[in-house]
């Protein structure tokens, strides 16, 4: 299999994936939008989401333009243009996905009138568009960048552009969604005693908008950059892995990640046809069936590709299999810690009977406990893949793990669509059986979103290890000598401490931002309840737009500081303390960031589903003291799982990609 045949296959498969995504868009648009009230509510959500995303894009464009000029001046035109392409495609993938999401929500609510199967079909197809666009555009973008430059190292600009967009989209979207959610819950549920998504709550539209900008646009950009950066890092490692090149040939090992990606995106298309509701009405089973089919087809395709490209030597197939197994295990572990069906969530719900304090204590404990098994899975995976093919084997495992990206994002984006559908059903006063269906879909959506975050964090850890090795190889190749990174070197230790501290500081910025923005929402909701007579009696309509404006302005303002921290930290450390200290920063941020991201994402989801478990009638049900305590716990968990936790993935990879770009410039600091 030659260079041209593999890259051509990658481009064709990417184009097929995007074409299928547009076919789904047309299919969704043909569905009924329901009655006039439903359309009016959906339009308000859509306008709020698009207005935020447009303003966010303008803000990021200014920051991106500055970095483009700096990269052009320091690293050359090819890396700078790659940066621009990565940024544009990353933003485009999230933009298209969110556009479909805000059109699929009302259609899902209307489909729920016909039954669970119809509603699941619309919601999953809507989520699939985001997943397919992410993997299709990412595969095409990296392939074209490689064909134009001919050098894997020159592709790192594309990865940095994608990472920068991901970071701001994740942080900005996370601040928006959780500020609105927290503000709506604290006043609406606890003070006014009205249900979630009640049209009398002035923050209800902002809350529904936030679901889209956080989980559709944000997660889409997040996994776009993970996919792209992992492909690029694997190619860079291939060039520097002399033993692997001697065994398989340079072209084969450089292009092998493209071949895996080609197989996987086609497998994802096939997998989407299997997300059908079984007779048992088990929604999670339908989604897992689609994911399993995708993984099995990918595995079979990997065998044929490896056999053809590697002359029958199958060690790399073993490494790829490791990646698929990691995906499965992380999915199972995350579901255990976050689903209402299992002990951790039920322990938190039970702890709520004695108040908010015990709820928070138990939620923190479950979040901390949830880090152990995923770390062991990742460690064993690295050892197994490394034993098969060294560090390049770990890169192959990471690429194979990302073969499920399209399907995982489909499952994630399904969540905000069903959440919005429930809100539209509540606000338009649809029959209770419709809201029951959307609630069941939404409960599963909480678990799938948690699973996606676990998957993203695990893949980020493997990708970061590969990027660290690529940084080390680049430093040594540029210096022309062996440079050991030893724990006895004080510079490395200093870097480790700085790197370990960065995820804590970054998370603090994110949490503070949510707190400040939510403070403004709380005051506005209280003001409207007080100053607009008739809201509670449904005689007057709340001013939804003001709350939307508050969280939009806050998110755009607050996302800048965490984003700059991620970009500037490696620059400052690299030029002040040198490349050895920066290597320590990379190690520290990978380990500390992985722990923090797992704890916050899983713990937050556990708190959220503990609240929902109580709302289904357990431990006193809605309105009970346990429910009020669980709402407080969920308020703490919201910025954990939807702002700081998932944004740490982008932090880790932005720091790594910036360091990789800087590496040739730091040799004088050795």
XYZ file of C-alpha atoms in Angstrom:
670
model
C 0.000 0.000 0.000
C 1.651 3.208 -1.210
C 1.610 6.732 0.163
C -0.821 7.973 -2.440
C -3.275 5.109 -1.988
C -3.471 5.533 1.804
C -3.802 9.320 1.811
C -6.337 9.132 -1.015
C -8.350 6.571 0.945
C -8.236 8.850 4.008
C -9.520 11.805 2.001
C -12.284 9.767 0.348
C -13.451 8.215 3.623
C -13.453 11.645 5.286
C -15.523 13.051 2.432
C -17.979 10.136 2.649
C -18.340 10.752 6.394
C -19.104 14.437 5.906
C -21.543 13.638 3.079
C -23.389 11.200 5.328
C -23.532 13.860 8.062
C -25.225 16.251 5.628
C -27.648 13.485 4.641
C -28.619 13.181 8.324
C -29.067 16.947 8.530
C -31.546 16.846 5.655
C -33.333 13.896 7.275
C -33.680 15.741 10.595
C -34.896 18.965 8.973
C -37.788 17.033 7.374
C -39.176 16.075 10.816
C -42.060 17.985 12.378
C -41.234 20.865 14.746
C -44.487 20.521 16.669
C -46.939 23.279 17.529
C -46.411 27.031 17.514
C -45.476 27.247 21.206
C -42.800 24.570 20.762
C -41.378 26.350 17.730
C -41.276 29.659 19.596
C -39.355 28.162 22.513
C -36.977 26.303 20.207
C -36.320 29.512 18.272
C -35.391 31.353 21.477
C -32.903 28.587 22.371
C -31.478 28.567 18.846
C -31.067 32.348 18.700
C -29.366 32.422 22.101
C -26.977 29.605 21.172
C -26.025 31.044 17.800
C -25.609 34.547 19.211
C -23.218 33.247 21.863
C -21.235 31.130 19.417
C -20.910 34.030 16.976
C -19.646 36.356 19.698
C -17.298 33.684 21.040
C -15.906 33.117 17.528
C -15.129 36.828 17.157
C -13.349 36.910 20.520
C -11.291 33.812 19.731
C -10.512 35.151 16.231
C -8.758 38.172 17.737
C -6.650 35.980 20.043
C -5.993 33.528 17.220
C -4.808 36.292 14.894
C -2.217 37.381 17.446
C -0.891 33.820 17.800
C -0.881 33.354 14.026
C 1.432 36.348 13.656
C 3.701 35.139 16.468
C 3.917 31.611 15.045
C 4.554 32.955 11.541
C 7.418 35.100 12.859
C 9.032 32.397 15.009
C 8.225 29.059 13.338
C 7.535 29.821 9.687
C 4.658 29.958 7.243
C 3.795 26.241 7.065
C 3.238 25.858 10.812
C 1.368 29.176 10.953
C -0.936 28.200 8.079
C -1.472 24.790 9.667
C -2.442 26.599 12.878
C -5.001 28.631 10.950
C -6.459 25.545 9.246
C -6.710 23.615 12.519
C -8.453 26.511 14.241
C -10.967 27.034 11.429
C -11.870 23.352 11.042
C -12.149 22.788 14.792
C -14.522 25.721 15.119
C -16.458 24.618 12.039
C -17.005 21.088 13.374
C -18.475 22.397 16.626
C -20.486 25.095 14.828
C -22.199 22.651 12.467
C -22.855 20.168 15.263
C -24.456 22.768 17.499
C -26.555 24.129 14.637
C -28.016 20.663 14.139
C -28.487 20.191 17.885
C -30.656 23.297 18.242
C -32.760 22.085 15.328
C -33.045 18.491 16.571
C -34.232 19.358 20.109
C -37.773 20.449 19.202
C -38.093 17.627 16.693
C -37.116 15.144 19.414
C -39.793 16.572 21.709
C -42.375 16.232 18.936
C -41.186 12.697 18.108
C -41.653 11.758 21.781
C -45.399 12.127 21.209
C -45.138 8.985 19.055
C -42.977 7.030 21.476
C -39.506 6.347 22.820
C -38.108 4.740 19.652
C -38.969 7.728 17.458
C -37.526 10.238 19.936
C -34.305 8.218 20.328
C -33.927 8.033 16.548
C -34.118 11.817 16.081
C -31.870 12.617 19.060
C -29.194 10.106 18.098
C -29.142 11.215 14.475
C -28.728 14.792 15.662
C -25.804 13.784 17.868
C -24.296 11.699 15.062
C -23.896 14.787 12.883
C -21.477 16.309 15.394
C -19.515 13.059 15.711
C -19.262 12.505 11.970
C -18.260 16.101 11.244
C -15.531 15.979 13.902
C -13.833 12.821 12.622
C -14.393 13.615 8.944
C -13.007 17.141 9.062
C -10.151 16.142 11.364
C -9.021 13.256 9.160
C -9.184 15.392 6.010
C -7.457 18.338 7.711
C -4.491 16.337 9.008
C -4.149 14.439 5.722
C -4.114 17.590 3.582
C -1.675 19.292 5.960
C 0.690 16.324 5.728
C 0.431 16.163 1.922
C 1.221 19.878 1.623
C 4.158 19.891 4.054
C 5.513 16.361 3.613
C 6.844 16.547 7.176
C 4.943 15.314 10.263
C 6.718 17.879 12.461
C 5.289 20.689 10.312
C 1.759 19.427 11.062
C 1.980 20.395 14.729
C 0.656 23.863 13.881
C -2.633 22.254 12.810
C -2.806 20.499 16.188
C -2.121 23.709 18.096
C -4.825 25.591 16.201
C -7.330 22.865 17.005
C -6.192 22.771 20.648
C -6.502 26.530 21.118
C -10.065 26.581 19.776
C -10.900 23.563 21.914
C -9.617 25.238 25.051
C -11.624 28.440 24.602
C -14.734 26.586 23.406
C -14.568 24.221 26.363
C -13.937 26.918 28.970
C -16.323 29.512 27.520
C -19.100 27.008 26.862
C -18.594 25.424 30.276
C -18.816 28.756 32.091
C -21.938 29.671 30.125
C -23.826 26.431 30.695
C -23.030 26.027 34.377
C -23.579 29.665 35.351
C -27.054 29.489 33.817
C -27.766 26.052 35.291
C -26.603 26.936 38.805
C -28.467 30.257 38.777
C -31.659 28.633 37.526
C -31.518 25.810 40.086
C -30.624 27.858 43.169
C -33.499 30.302 42.769
C -35.975 28.228 40.797
C -35.792 24.870 42.568
C -34.624 25.798 46.058
C -36.191 29.224 46.630
C -39.271 29.282 44.383
C -39.942 25.536 44.508
C -40.719 25.280 40.803
C -39.644 22.346 38.582
C -36.635 22.273 36.308
C -37.358 23.854 32.905
C -40.394 25.678 34.274
C -41.221 28.576 31.879
C -41.669 30.869 34.887
C -37.906 30.724 35.570
C -36.196 33.711 33.875
C -32.977 31.664 33.456
C -34.616 28.677 31.744
C -33.744 29.679 28.168
C -30.141 30.479 29.132
C -29.949 27.060 30.816
C -31.123 25.290 27.664
C -28.802 27.363 25.477
C -25.903 26.378 27.715
C -26.471 22.670 27.130
C -25.691 23.225 23.452
C -22.712 25.567 23.652
C -21.086 23.444 26.350
C -21.679 19.863 25.279
C -22.121 20.150 21.494
C -19.781 22.937 20.399
C -17.392 22.464 23.339
C -17.099 18.677 23.241
C -16.948 18.679 19.444
C -13.957 21.023 19.455
C -12.400 19.060 22.347
C -12.385 15.704 20.586
C -11.562 17.268 17.207
C -8.263 18.453 18.618
C -7.667 15.194 20.503
C -8.164 13.248 17.275
C -5.938 15.568 15.233
C -3.177 15.927 17.835
C -3.005 12.165 18.389
C -2.655 11.459 14.649
C 0.055 14.095 14.343
C 1.949 12.950 17.444
C 1.916 9.356 16.177
C 3.403 10.487 12.849
C 6.097 12.553 14.564
C 7.054 9.587 16.738
C 7.143 7.305 13.720
C 9.849 9.453 12.125
C 12.052 9.297 15.233
C 11.478 5.588 16.076
C 14.505 4.079 14.317
C 13.825 0.511 15.459
C 10.241 0.645 14.219
C 11.319 2.159 10.890
C 13.925 -0.582 10.464
C 11.278 -3.212 11.126
C 8.399 -1.894 9.010
C 9.703 0.930 6.803
C 9.318 4.709 7.225
C 6.329 5.225 4.938
C 4.411 2.374 6.544
C 4.739 3.627 10.126
C 4.090 7.279 9.232
C 0.939 6.430 7.281
C -0.373 3.653 9.531
C -2.382 6.122 11.723
C -4.129 7.414 8.574
C -5.070 3.864 7.614
C -6.545 3.235 11.083
C -8.496 6.484 10.864
C -9.817 5.595 7.434
C -11.193 2.277 8.658
C -12.670 3.807 11.802
C -14.668 6.624 10.191
C -16.328 4.167 7.804
C -17.047 1.814 10.720
C -18.697 4.718 12.540
C -21.122 5.276 9.669
C -22.149 1.610 9.798
C -22.436 1.744 13.588
C -25.003 4.556 13.498
C -27.538 2.205 11.865
C -27.554 -0.005 14.977
C -28.725 2.610 17.504
C -32.252 1.196 17.564
C -34.379 0.805 20.695
C -34.609 -2.900 21.678
C -37.783 -4.571 22.895
C -36.542 -4.190 26.470
C -36.739 -0.372 25.994
C -33.172 -0.162 27.343
C -31.865 3.082 25.851
C -28.277 2.542 27.002
C -28.263 -0.864 25.371
C -29.217 0.708 22.030
C -26.329 3.174 22.236
C -23.840 0.541 23.389
C -24.891 -1.710 20.513
C -23.956 1.033 18.046
C -20.623 1.597 19.802
C -19.883 -2.153 19.895
C -20.599 -2.598 16.194
C -18.268 0.321 15.422
C -15.494 -1.199 17.543
C -15.855 -4.705 16.059
C -15.826 -3.458 12.454
C -12.827 -1.263 13.282
C -10.977 -4.201 14.815
C -11.547 -6.388 11.749
C -10.484 -3.550 9.467
C -7.367 -2.934 11.576
C -6.328 -6.572 11.085
C -6.534 -6.353 7.309
C -4.807 -2.957 7.181
C -1.986 -4.080 9.470
C -1.473 -7.316 7.571
C -1.288 -5.434 4.250
C 0.952 -2.572 5.413
C 3.298 -4.428 7.764
C 3.967 -7.534 5.689
C 2.151 -9.888 7.995
C 3.902 -8.653 11.174
C 1.016 -8.145 13.587
C 2.532 -6.536 16.703
C 0.977 -3.191 15.799
C -2.415 -4.858 15.470
C -1.971 -5.937 19.084
C -1.243 -2.327 20.079
C -4.338 -1.162 18.203
C -6.409 -3.808 19.982
C -5.145 -2.457 23.307
C -6.597 0.944 22.400
C -10.036 -0.512 21.696
C -9.975 -2.470 24.958
C -9.107 0.728 26.873
C -12.149 2.446 25.354
C -14.406 -0.405 26.467
C -12.999 -0.544 30.004
C -13.160 3.223 30.558
C -16.769 3.190 29.351
C -17.709 0.457 31.820
C -15.914 2.078 34.765
C -17.359 5.532 34.085
C -20.882 4.153 33.781
C -20.468 2.327 37.100
C -19.503 5.506 38.941
C -22.100 7.766 37.295
C -25.201 5.700 36.488
C -28.267 5.625 38.752
C -28.196 1.828 38.470
C -25.071 1.374 40.589
C -23.795 1.878 44.137
C -21.797 5.168 43.929
C -24.754 7.304 42.783
C -27.093 5.608 45.250
C -24.646 6.187 48.112
C -24.618 9.907 47.340
C -28.424 9.920 47.132
C -28.684 8.163 50.491
C -26.196 10.595 52.054
C -28.522 13.426 50.979
C -31.043 12.343 53.645
C -28.842 13.947 56.314
C -28.219 17.181 54.452
C -26.125 18.944 51.854
C -22.904 18.519 53.850
C -22.994 14.725 53.799
C -24.069 14.758 50.159
C -20.992 16.798 49.238
C -18.665 14.652 51.354
C -19.897 11.451 49.722
C -19.809 12.988 46.223
C -16.192 14.050 46.698
C -15.319 10.575 47.969
C -16.886 8.888 44.938
C -15.115 11.280 42.584
C -11.750 10.587 44.194
C -12.338 6.846 44.199
C -13.276 6.900 40.521
C -9.708 7.842 39.527
C -8.039 4.588 40.594
C -9.342 2.043 38.086
C -9.032 4.308 35.011
C -5.423 5.068 35.941
C -4.668 1.366 36.311
C -6.307 0.703 32.936
C -4.195 3.398 31.276
C -1.007 2.202 32.972
C -1.545 -1.422 31.942
C -2.417 -0.279 28.416
C 0.814 1.716 28.125
C 2.851 -1.236 29.380
C 1.136 -3.662 26.998
C 1.354 -1.422 23.934
C 4.929 -0.448 24.837
C 5.936 -4.098 25.119
C 4.568 -4.727 21.617
C 6.088 -1.743 19.797
C 7.730 0.689 22.206
C 6.488 4.259 22.485
C 5.175 4.029 18.926
C 2.954 1.197 20.131
C 1.472 3.560 22.731
C 0.816 6.067 19.937
C -0.938 3.367 17.896
C -3.055 2.429 20.937
C -4.051 6.088 21.335
C -4.996 6.368 17.639
C -6.996 3.124 17.833
C -8.722 4.335 20.978
C -9.802 7.403 19.046
C -11.340 5.194 16.349
C -14.535 5.390 18.400
C -14.491 9.194 18.508
C -17.357 9.705 16.074
C -19.632 7.298 17.914
C -18.681 8.587 21.359
C -19.409 12.190 20.348
C -22.726 11.056 18.861
C -23.627 9.599 22.262
C -22.475 12.775 24.002
C -24.282 15.248 21.742
C -27.420 13.141 22.037
C -27.495 14.299 25.688
C -28.094 18.057 25.262
C -30.611 17.345 22.494
C -32.732 15.217 24.840
C -32.190 17.678 27.699
C -33.493 20.499 25.513
C -36.350 18.298 24.302
C -37.429 17.823 27.911
C -37.271 21.560 28.518
C -39.357 22.280 25.431
C -41.897 19.641 26.500
C -42.147 21.220 29.967
C -42.372 24.804 28.757
C -44.954 24.027 26.065
C -47.073 22.010 28.500
C -46.984 18.756 26.537
C -48.659 15.657 28.085
C -46.872 14.022 31.039
C -46.126 10.859 29.084
C -44.056 12.954 26.643
C -42.033 14.474 29.475
C -41.590 10.993 30.950
C -40.002 9.816 27.693
C -37.715 12.849 27.434
C -36.710 12.425 31.104
C -35.717 8.800 30.468
C -33.706 9.847 27.429
C -32.101 12.683 29.409
C -31.131 10.434 32.334
C -29.221 8.210 29.917
C -27.778 11.362 28.345
C -26.176 12.295 31.683
C -24.421 8.931 31.733
C -23.316 9.141 28.081
C -21.911 12.621 28.686
C -19.944 11.283 31.649
C -18.719 8.336 29.563
C -17.588 10.752 26.838
C -15.630 12.808 29.346
C -13.963 9.657 30.723
C -13.091 8.603 27.195
C -11.744 12.056 26.330
C -9.623 12.165 29.484
C -8.223 8.666 28.929
C -7.366 9.376 25.301
C -5.827 12.701 26.330
C -3.546 10.885 28.782
C -2.262 8.482 26.123
C -1.917 11.303 23.581
C -0.032 13.449 26.098
C 2.468 10.650 26.781
C 3.085 10.449 23.034
C 3.443 14.242 22.788
C 5.914 14.208 25.693
C 8.071 11.671 23.860
C 7.799 13.729 20.674
C 8.985 16.800 22.619
C 11.943 14.858 24.017
C 12.887 13.499 20.581
C 12.623 16.966 19.015
C 14.876 18.519 21.647
C 17.525 15.844 21.187
C 17.295 15.881 17.394
C 17.704 19.661 17.318
C 20.552 19.618 19.844
C 22.256 16.724 18.064
C 22.994 14.869 21.295
C 21.408 12.731 24.012
C 19.751 14.806 26.741
C 18.597 12.733 29.721
C 15.644 14.029 31.712
C 16.658 12.841 35.198
C 14.794 13.220 38.469
C 18.126 14.154 40.056
C 18.161 17.321 37.923
C 16.744 20.217 40.015
C 15.425 21.892 36.854
C 13.215 18.889 36.108
C 11.921 18.781 39.695
C 11.071 22.490 39.567
C 9.185 21.890 36.340
C 7.285 18.939 37.812
C 6.016 21.072 40.695
C 4.973 23.888 38.374
C 3.257 21.458 36.021
C 1.410 19.721 38.849
C 0.148 23.081 40.148
C -1.184 24.314 36.796
C -4.348 22.115 36.674
C -5.302 23.346 40.158
C -4.831 26.998 39.237
C -6.628 26.499 35.913
C -9.552 24.750 37.639
C -9.722 27.519 40.229
C -10.058 30.134 37.478
C -12.864 28.106 35.883
C -14.728 27.533 39.152
C -14.437 31.194 40.155
C -15.746 32.220 36.752
C -18.827 30.030 37.128
C -19.406 31.363 40.640
C -19.218 34.992 39.549
C -21.435 34.477 36.514
C -23.975 32.444 38.505
C -24.048 35.226 41.103
C -25.276 37.624 38.433
C -27.919 35.156 37.228
C -29.204 34.551 40.775
C -29.629 38.272 41.401
C -31.396 38.775 38.061
C -33.822 35.884 38.626
C -34.618 37.128 42.125
C -35.116 40.653 40.761
C -37.573 39.489 38.142
C -39.569 37.407 40.616
C -39.775 40.479 42.829
C -40.301 43.253 40.277
C -42.405 41.578 37.568
C -45.776 40.779 39.160
C -47.648 37.764 37.885
C -44.705 35.538 36.877
C -45.502 32.843 39.427
C -49.199 32.952 38.527
C -48.287 32.625 34.799
C -49.915 36.000 34.097
C -46.644 37.645 33.048
C -43.722 36.381 30.950
C -40.172 36.531 32.355
C -37.431 38.464 30.572
C -35.350 35.540 29.317
C -33.034 37.693 27.170
C -31.429 39.487 30.126
C -30.215 36.225 31.680
C -28.898 35.100 28.292
C -26.966 38.381 27.981
C -25.547 38.059 31.501
C -24.067 34.589 30.971
C -22.906 35.395 27.425
C -20.936 38.436 28.551
C -19.561 36.621 31.588
C -18.438 33.547 29.628
C -16.645 35.619 26.972
C -14.868 37.698 29.599
C -13.978 34.868 31.963
C -12.656 32.385 29.381
C -9.647 34.562 28.514
C -7.587 34.089 31.692
C -7.647 30.250 31.783
C -6.891 30.172 28.058
C -3.906 32.479 28.352
C -2.598 30.500 31.327
C -2.423 27.356 29.190
C -0.586 29.105 26.341
C 1.749 31.354 28.331
C 2.862 28.876 31.020
C 5.079 26.751 28.726
C 6.434 29.869 26.992
C 7.464 31.495 30.294
C 8.950 28.294 31.751
C 10.712 27.382 28.503
C 12.465 30.710 28.014
C 13.183 31.408 31.692
C 14.119 27.931 32.966
C 14.932 26.024 29.789
C 13.762 22.849 28.001
C 14.575 20.477 30.869
C 12.311 22.380 33.259
C 9.653 22.488 30.554
C 9.882 18.690 30.249
C 9.111 18.566 33.974
C 6.103 20.837 33.432
C 4.785 18.425 30.795
C 5.142 15.443 33.123
C 3.543 17.273 36.041
C 0.582 18.608 34.083
C -0.146 15.189 32.539
C -0.265 13.344 35.864
C -1.936 16.051 37.939
C -4.347 16.997 35.149
C -5.406 13.394 34.584
C -6.271 12.917 38.270
C -8.107 16.212 38.535
C -10.065 15.689 35.315
C -11.230 12.197 36.301
C -12.180 13.231 39.823
C -14.096 16.329 38.771
C -15.869 14.870 35.735
C -16.946 11.641 37.417
C -17.751 13.263 40.761
C -19.891 15.927 39.127
C -21.846 13.349 37.141
C -22.382 11.289 40.296
C -23.860 14.310 42.085
C -26.096 15.082 39.099
C -27.505 11.577 38.803
C -27.934 11.270 42.568
C -30.284 14.241 42.303
C -32.118 12.616 39.397
C -32.329 9.311 41.280
C -34.085 11.105 44.146
C -36.378 12.886 41.677
C -37.666 9.530 40.435
C -39.264 8.953 43.857
C -36.400 7.616 45.984
C -35.457 8.984 49.424
C -38.560 11.177 49.556
C -38.614 12.330 45.931
C -38.957 15.881 44.623
C -39.375 18.587 47.236
C -38.018 16.458 50.091
C -35.107 17.535 52.294
C -32.942 14.928 50.563
C -33.827 16.450 47.203
C -32.917 19.950 48.365
C -29.565 18.629 49.640
C -28.969 16.851 46.327
C -29.668 20.073 44.409
C -26.921 21.771 46.441
C -24.546 18.885 45.683
C -25.408 19.075 42.006
C -24.709 22.815 42.103
C -21.176 22.048 43.304
C -20.798 19.237 40.786
C -21.977 21.243 37.773
C -18.789 23.287 37.262
C -16.776 20.171 38.173
C -18.179 18.028 35.364
C -19.007 20.589 32.686
C -16.460 23.368 33.101
C -13.179 22.656 34.883
C -13.002 18.853 34.550
C -13.366 18.419 30.781
C -11.436 21.617 30.024
C -8.366 20.033 31.635
C -8.054 17.789 28.560
C -7.503 20.847 26.410
C -5.124 22.366 29.000
C -2.905 19.272 28.886
C -2.727 19.191 25.106
C -2.333 22.943 24.584
C 0.665 22.949 26.935
C 2.120 19.934 25.121
C 1.585 21.289 21.600
C 2.945 24.741 22.488
C 6.008 23.043 24.013
C 6.518 20.975 20.865
C 6.417 24.109 18.698
C 8.824 25.874 21.078
C 11.280 22.973 21.310
C 13.626 24.039 18.465
C 13.773 27.573 19.890
C 14.906 26.452 23.353
C 18.174 24.709 22.512
C 20.179 27.751 23.564
C 18.711 27.374 27.078
C 20.223 23.907 27.667
